[in-house]
Short mmCIF file of C-alpha atoms and ligand atoms in Angstrom, two decimals:
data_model
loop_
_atom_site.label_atom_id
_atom_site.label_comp_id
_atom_site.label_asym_id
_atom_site.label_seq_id
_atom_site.Cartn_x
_atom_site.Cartn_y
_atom_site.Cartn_z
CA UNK A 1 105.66 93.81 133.83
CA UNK A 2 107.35 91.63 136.06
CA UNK A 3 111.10 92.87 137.38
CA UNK A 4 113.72 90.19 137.57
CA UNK A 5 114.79 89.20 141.28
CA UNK A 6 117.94 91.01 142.01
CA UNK A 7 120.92 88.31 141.60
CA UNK A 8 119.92 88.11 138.08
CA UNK A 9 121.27 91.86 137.55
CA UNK A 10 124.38 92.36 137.15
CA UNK A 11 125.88 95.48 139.52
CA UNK A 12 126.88 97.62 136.67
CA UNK A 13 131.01 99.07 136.93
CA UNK A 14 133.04 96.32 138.37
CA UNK A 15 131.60 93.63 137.10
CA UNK A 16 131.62 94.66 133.48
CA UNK A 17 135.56 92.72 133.11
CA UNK A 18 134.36 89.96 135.00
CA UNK A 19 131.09 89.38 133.32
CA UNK A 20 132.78 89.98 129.98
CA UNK A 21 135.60 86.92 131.19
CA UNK A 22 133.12 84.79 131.86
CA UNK A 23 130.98 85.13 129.10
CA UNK A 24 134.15 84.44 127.00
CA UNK A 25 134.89 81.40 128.96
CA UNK A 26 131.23 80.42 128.84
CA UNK A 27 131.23 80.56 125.07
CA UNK A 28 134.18 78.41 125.07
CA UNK A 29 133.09 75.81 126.95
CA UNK A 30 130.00 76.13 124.95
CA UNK A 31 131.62 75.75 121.83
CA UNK A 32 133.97 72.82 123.51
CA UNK A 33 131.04 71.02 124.97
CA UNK A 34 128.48 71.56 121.77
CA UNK A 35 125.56 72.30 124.25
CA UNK A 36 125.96 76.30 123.48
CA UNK A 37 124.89 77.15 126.86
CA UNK A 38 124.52 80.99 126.42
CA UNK A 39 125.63 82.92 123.69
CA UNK A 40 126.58 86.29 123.96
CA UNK A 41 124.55 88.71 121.53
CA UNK A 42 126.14 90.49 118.62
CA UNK A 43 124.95 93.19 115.92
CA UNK A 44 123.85 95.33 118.35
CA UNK A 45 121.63 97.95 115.89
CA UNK A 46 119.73 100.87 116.72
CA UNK A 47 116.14 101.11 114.49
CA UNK A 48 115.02 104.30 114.88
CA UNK A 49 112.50 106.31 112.69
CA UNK A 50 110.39 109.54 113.80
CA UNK A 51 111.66 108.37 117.62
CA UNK A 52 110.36 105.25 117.07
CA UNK A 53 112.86 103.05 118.27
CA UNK A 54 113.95 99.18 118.51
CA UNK A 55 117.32 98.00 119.48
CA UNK A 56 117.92 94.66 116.98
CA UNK A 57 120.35 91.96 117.30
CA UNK A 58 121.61 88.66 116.85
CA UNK A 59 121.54 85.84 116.82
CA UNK A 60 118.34 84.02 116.99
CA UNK A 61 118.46 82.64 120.67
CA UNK A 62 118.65 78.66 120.73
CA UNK A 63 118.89 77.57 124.48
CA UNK A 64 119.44 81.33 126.10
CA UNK A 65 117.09 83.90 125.91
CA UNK A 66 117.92 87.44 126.39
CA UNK A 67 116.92 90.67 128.77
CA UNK A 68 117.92 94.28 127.37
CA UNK A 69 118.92 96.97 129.77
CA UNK A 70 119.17 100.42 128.70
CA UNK A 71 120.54 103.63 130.61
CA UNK A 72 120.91 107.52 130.10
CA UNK A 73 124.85 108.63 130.52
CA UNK A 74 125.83 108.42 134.19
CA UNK A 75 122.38 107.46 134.84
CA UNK A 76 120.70 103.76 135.62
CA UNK A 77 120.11 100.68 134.10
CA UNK A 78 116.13 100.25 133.31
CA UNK A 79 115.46 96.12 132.38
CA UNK A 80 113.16 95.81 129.19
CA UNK A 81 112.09 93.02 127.47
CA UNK A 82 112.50 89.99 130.05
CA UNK A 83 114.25 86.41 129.20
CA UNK A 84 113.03 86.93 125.51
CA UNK A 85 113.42 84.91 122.46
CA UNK A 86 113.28 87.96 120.43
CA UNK A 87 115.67 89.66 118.41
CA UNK A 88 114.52 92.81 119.17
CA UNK A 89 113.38 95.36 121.77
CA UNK A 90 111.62 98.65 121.27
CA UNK A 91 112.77 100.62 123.86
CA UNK A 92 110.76 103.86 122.41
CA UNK A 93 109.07 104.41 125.86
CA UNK A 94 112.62 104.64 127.74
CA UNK A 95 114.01 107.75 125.19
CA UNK A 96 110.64 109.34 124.37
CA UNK A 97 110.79 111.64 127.86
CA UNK A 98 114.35 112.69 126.73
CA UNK A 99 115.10 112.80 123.28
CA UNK A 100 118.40 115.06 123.58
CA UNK A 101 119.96 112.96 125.96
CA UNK A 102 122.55 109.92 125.16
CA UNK A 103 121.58 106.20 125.95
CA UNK A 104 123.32 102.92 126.05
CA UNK A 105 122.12 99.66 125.81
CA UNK A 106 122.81 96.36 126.76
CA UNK A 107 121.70 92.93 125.86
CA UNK A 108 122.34 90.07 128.55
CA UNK A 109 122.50 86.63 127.77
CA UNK A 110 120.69 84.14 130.17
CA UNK A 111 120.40 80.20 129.91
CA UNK A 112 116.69 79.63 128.80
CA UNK A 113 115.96 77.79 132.08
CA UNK A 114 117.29 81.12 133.77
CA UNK A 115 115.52 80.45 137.43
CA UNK A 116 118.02 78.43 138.50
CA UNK A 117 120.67 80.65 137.17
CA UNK A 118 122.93 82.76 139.83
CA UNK A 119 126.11 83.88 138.01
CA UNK A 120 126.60 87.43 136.42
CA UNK A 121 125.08 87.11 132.52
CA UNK A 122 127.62 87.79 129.76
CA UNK A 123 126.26 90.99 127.96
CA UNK A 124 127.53 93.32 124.83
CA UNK A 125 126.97 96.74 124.37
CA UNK A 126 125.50 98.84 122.01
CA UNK A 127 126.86 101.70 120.18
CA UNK A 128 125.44 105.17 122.04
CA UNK A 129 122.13 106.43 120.71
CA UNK A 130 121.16 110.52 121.05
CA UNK A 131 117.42 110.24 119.86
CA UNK A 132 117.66 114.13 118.59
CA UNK A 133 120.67 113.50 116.43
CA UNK A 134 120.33 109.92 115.22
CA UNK A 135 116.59 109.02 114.76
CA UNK A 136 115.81 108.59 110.95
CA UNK A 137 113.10 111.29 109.39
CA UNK A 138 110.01 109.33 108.37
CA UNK A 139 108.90 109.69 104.22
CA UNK A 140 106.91 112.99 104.27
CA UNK A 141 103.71 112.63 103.60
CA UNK A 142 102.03 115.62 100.66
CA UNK A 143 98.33 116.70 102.69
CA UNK A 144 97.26 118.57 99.74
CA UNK A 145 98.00 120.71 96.86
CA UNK A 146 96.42 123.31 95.10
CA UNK A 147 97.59 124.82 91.35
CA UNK A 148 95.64 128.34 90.90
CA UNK A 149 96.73 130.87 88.02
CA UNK A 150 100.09 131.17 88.57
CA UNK A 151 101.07 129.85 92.06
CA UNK A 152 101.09 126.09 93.50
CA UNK A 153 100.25 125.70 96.90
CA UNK A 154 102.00 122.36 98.31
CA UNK A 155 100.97 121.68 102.04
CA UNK A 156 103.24 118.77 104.21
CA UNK A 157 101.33 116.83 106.42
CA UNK A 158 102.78 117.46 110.22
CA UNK A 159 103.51 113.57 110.97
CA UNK A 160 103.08 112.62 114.68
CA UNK A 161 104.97 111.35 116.90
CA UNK A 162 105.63 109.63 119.96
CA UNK A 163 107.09 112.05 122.20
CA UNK A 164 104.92 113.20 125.19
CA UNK A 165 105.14 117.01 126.78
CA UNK A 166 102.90 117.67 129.05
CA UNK A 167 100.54 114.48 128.35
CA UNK A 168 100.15 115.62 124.52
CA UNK A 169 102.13 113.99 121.48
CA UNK A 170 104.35 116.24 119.90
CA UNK A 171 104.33 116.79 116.09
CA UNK A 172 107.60 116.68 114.24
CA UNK A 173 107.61 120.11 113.84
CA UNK A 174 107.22 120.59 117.91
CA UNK A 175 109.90 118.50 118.41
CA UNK A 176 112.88 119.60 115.79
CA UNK A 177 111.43 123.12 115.50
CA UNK A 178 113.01 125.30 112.72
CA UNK A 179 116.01 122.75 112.84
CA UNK A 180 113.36 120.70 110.20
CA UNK A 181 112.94 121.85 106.81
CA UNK A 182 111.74 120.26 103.77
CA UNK A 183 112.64 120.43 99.94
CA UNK A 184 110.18 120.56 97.62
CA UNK A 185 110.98 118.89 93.56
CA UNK A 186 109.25 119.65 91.20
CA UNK A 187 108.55 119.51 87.39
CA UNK A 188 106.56 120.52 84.55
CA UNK A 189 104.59 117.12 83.69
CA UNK A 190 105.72 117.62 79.80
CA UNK A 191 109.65 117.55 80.81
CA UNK A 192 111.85 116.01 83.45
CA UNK A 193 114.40 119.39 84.24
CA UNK A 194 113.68 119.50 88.03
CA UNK A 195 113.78 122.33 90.25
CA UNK A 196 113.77 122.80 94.16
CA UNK A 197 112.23 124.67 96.38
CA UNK A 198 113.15 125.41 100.51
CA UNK A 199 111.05 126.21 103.17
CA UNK A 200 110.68 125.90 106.74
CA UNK A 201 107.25 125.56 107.53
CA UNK A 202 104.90 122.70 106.13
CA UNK A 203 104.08 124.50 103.09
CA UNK A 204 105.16 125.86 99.65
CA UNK A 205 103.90 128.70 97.85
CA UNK A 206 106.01 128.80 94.52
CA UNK A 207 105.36 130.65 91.17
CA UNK A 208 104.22 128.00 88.29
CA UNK A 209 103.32 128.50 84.59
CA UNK A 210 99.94 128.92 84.28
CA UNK A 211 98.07 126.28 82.93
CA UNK A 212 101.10 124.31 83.03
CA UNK A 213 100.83 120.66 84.72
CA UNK A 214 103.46 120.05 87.45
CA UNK A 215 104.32 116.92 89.49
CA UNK A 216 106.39 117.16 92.51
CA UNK A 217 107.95 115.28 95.63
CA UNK A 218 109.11 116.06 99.09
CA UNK A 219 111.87 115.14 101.49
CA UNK A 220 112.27 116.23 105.27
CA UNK A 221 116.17 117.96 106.14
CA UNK A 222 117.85 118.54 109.12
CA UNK A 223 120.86 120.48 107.69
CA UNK A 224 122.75 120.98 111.17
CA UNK A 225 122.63 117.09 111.14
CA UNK A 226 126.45 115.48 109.98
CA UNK A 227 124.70 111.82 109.65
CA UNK A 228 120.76 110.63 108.55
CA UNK A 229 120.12 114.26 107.18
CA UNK A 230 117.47 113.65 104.81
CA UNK A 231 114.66 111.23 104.35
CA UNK A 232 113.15 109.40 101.52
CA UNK A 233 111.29 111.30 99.44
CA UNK A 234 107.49 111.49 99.83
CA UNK A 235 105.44 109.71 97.02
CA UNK A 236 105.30 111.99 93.73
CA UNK A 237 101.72 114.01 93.14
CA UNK A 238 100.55 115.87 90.29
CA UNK A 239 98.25 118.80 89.52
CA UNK A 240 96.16 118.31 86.86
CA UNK A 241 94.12 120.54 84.44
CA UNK A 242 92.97 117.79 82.07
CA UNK A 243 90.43 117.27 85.31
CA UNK A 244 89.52 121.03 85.47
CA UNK A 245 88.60 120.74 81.59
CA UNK A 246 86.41 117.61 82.20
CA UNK A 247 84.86 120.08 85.24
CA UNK A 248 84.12 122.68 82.85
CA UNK A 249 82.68 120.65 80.52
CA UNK A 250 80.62 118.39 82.73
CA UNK A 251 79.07 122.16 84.37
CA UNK A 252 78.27 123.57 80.73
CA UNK A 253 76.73 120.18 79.97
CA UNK A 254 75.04 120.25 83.17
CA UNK A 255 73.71 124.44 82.71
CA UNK A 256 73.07 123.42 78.99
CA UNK A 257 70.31 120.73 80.38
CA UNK A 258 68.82 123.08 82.68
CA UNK A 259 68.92 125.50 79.98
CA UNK A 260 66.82 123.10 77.77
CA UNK A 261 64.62 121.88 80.46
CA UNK A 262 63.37 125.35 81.64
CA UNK A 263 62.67 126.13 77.49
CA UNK A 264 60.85 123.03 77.57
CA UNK A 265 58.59 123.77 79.83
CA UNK A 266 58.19 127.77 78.95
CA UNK A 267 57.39 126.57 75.48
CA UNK A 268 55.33 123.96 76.79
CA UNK A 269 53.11 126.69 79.02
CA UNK A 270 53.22 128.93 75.80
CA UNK A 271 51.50 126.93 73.60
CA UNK A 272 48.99 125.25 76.49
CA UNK A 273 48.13 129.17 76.67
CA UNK A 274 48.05 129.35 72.96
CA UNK A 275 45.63 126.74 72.79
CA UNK A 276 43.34 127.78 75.92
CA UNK A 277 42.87 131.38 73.80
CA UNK A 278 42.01 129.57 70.16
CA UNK A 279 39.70 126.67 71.56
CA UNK A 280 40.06 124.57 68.88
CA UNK A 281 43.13 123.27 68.24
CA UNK A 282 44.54 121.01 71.17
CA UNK A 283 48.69 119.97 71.70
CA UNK A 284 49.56 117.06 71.11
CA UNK A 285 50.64 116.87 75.23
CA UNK A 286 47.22 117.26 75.59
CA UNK A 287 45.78 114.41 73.34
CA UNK A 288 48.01 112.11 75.06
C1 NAG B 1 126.89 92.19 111.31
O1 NAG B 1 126.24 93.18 110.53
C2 NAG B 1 126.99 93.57 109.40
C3 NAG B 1 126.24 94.68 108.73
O2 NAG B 1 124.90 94.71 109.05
C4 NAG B 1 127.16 92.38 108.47
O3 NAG B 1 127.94 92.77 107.35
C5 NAG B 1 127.88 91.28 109.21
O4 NAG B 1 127.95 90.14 108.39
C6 NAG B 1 127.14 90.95 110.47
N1 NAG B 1 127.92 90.00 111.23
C7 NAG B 1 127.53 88.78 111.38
C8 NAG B 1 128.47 87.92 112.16
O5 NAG B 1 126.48 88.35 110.93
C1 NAG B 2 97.84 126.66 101.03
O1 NAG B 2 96.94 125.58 101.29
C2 NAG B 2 96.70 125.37 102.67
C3 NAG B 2 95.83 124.16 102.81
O2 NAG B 2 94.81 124.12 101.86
C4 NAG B 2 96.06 126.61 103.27
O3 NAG B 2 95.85 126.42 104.65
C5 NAG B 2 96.98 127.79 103.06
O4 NAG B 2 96.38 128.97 103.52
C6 NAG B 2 97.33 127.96 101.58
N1 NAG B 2 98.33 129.01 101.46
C7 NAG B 2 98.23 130.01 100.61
C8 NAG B 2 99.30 131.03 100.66
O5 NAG B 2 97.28 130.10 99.83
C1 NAG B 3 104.03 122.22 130.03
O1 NAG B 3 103.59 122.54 131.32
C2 NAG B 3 104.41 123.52 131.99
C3 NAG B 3 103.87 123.69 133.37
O2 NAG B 3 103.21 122.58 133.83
C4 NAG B 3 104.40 124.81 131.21
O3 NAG B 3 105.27 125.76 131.83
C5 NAG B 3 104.88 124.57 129.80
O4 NAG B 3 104.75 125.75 129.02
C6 NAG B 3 104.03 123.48 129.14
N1 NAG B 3 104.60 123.18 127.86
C7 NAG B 3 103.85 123.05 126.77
C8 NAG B 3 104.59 122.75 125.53
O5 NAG B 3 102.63 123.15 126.77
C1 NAG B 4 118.54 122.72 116.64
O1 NAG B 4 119.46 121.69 116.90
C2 NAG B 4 120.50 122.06 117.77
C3 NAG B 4 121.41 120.87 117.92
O2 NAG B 4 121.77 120.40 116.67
C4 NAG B 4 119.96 122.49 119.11
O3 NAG B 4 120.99 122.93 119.93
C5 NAG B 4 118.95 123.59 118.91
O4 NAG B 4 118.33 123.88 120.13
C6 NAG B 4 117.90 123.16 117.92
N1 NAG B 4 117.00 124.25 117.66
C7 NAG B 4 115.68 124.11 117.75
C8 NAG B 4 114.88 125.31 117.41
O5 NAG B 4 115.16 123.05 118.06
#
């Protein structure tokens, strides 16, 4: 990735007035002049689900293209995403090493012939971002399920993601701990009165009517979260006995064959002895 040459950068604190004057002015004489020289950005949005995250803005660059620059509190400003014509940055690999801590962002506005630009780019900030608080939870995905007598076993598949320790990618459960639990929904297939269930592992053991079908969702929870608590639920599944039936059946069918098969062929080796003993009368397996 290639880094900018220096003059291109703004130096961050007293400059921030200054830049912010003349990117004012700048979009003045823009506007005056009809060229719309550089445009600053606006709609500065955070995108952030599971850690994955990409800073989004506007508007669609017409003769500027813009450079994002994103920082920890009190620490320094990292470029991303040189001179682009995008809308968007994902700036996942500059929070993934840190996810409690708080970052800013910045998106500069450069003419789109930017080498022979020298002055300070007009920029706007983004709103503060702490990955740990504000990241969305991903839809939960149900691993597997299991209905036996009188207890439904509901298992929550442990979704990845892309925060490293120690060279390894940390599950969602490494990274939010017990502070992640999920609610379970569920219903007996023949009504729609719902109940819920808690827990705070990736699994549900909960008492069911036997021989009862049941169909059920999940969502993931952060409760100590204020904002972006919950997620969407997970896609509904149901247990189903109407399939254990047709599995009985088709294994009685199946025994009843072999059943008739191994007759067959005792009968068959009963009468071929039969007929060996009187001599005179053959089977009819024989004739043939
Ligand atoms: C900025 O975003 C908000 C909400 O996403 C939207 O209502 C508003 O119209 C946007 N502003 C502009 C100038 O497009
Ligand atoms: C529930 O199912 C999961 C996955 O099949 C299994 O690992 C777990 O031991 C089961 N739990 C109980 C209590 O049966
Ligand atoms: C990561 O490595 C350090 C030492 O290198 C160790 O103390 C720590 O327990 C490791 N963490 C995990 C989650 O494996
Ligand atoms: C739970 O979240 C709080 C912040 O909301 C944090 O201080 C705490 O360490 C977290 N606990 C675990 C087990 O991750």
């Amino acid at each position: 990735m290639e880094i900018p040459t220096w003059p291109r950068v703004p130096c961050p604190e007293p400059a921030f007035a200054r830049t912010l004057v003349l990117g004012w002015f700048l979009l003045q004489v823009a506007g005056a002049s009809g060229t719309s020289e550089v445009v600053v950005a606006y709609n500065l949005t955070w995108k952030s689900t599971n850690f994955k995250t990409i800073l989004e803005w506007e508007p669609k660059p017409i003769n500027h293209v813009y450079t994002v620059q994103i920082s920890p509190r009190l620490g320094n400003w990292k470029s991303k995403c040189f001179y682009t014509k995008d809308t968007e940055c994902d700036l996942t690999d500059e929070i993934v090493n840190d996810v409690t801590q708080t970052y800013q962002a910045r998106v500069l506005s450069y003419p789109a012939d930017a080498n022979d630009y020298s002055g300070e780019p007009p920029f706007t900030n983004s709103p503060e971002f702490t990955p740990y608080m504000d990241t969305k939870l991903g839809q939960p995905t149900i691993q597997s399920y299991k209905q036996v007598g009188t207890k439904l076993n509901v298992t929550i598949q442990d979704a990845r993601t892309l925060v490293r320790r120690n060279g390894t990618f940390l599950s969602l459960r490494d990274v939010f701990g017990k502070n992640l639990s999920y609610t379970l929904y569920y219903w007996k297939a023949s009504s729609t009165g719902k109940k819920t269930a808690k827990t705070n592992t990736n699994e549900f053991l909960i008492d069911v009517d036997e021989g009862e079908n049941y169909c059920f969702s999940v969502q993931a929870v952060i409760p100590s979260r204020k904002a972006n608590q919950k997620s969407t639920e997970s896609s509904i599944a149901c247990t189903s006995h109407e399939k254990g039936v047709l599995l009985v059946i088709v294994i009685v069918a199946l025994v009843a064959v072999i059943l008739i098969i191994i007759l067959s062929v005792t009968l068959y080796k009963c009468r071929k002895v039969r007929a060996g003993h009187s001599g005179k009368e053959s089977s009819p397996l024989h004739a043939a």
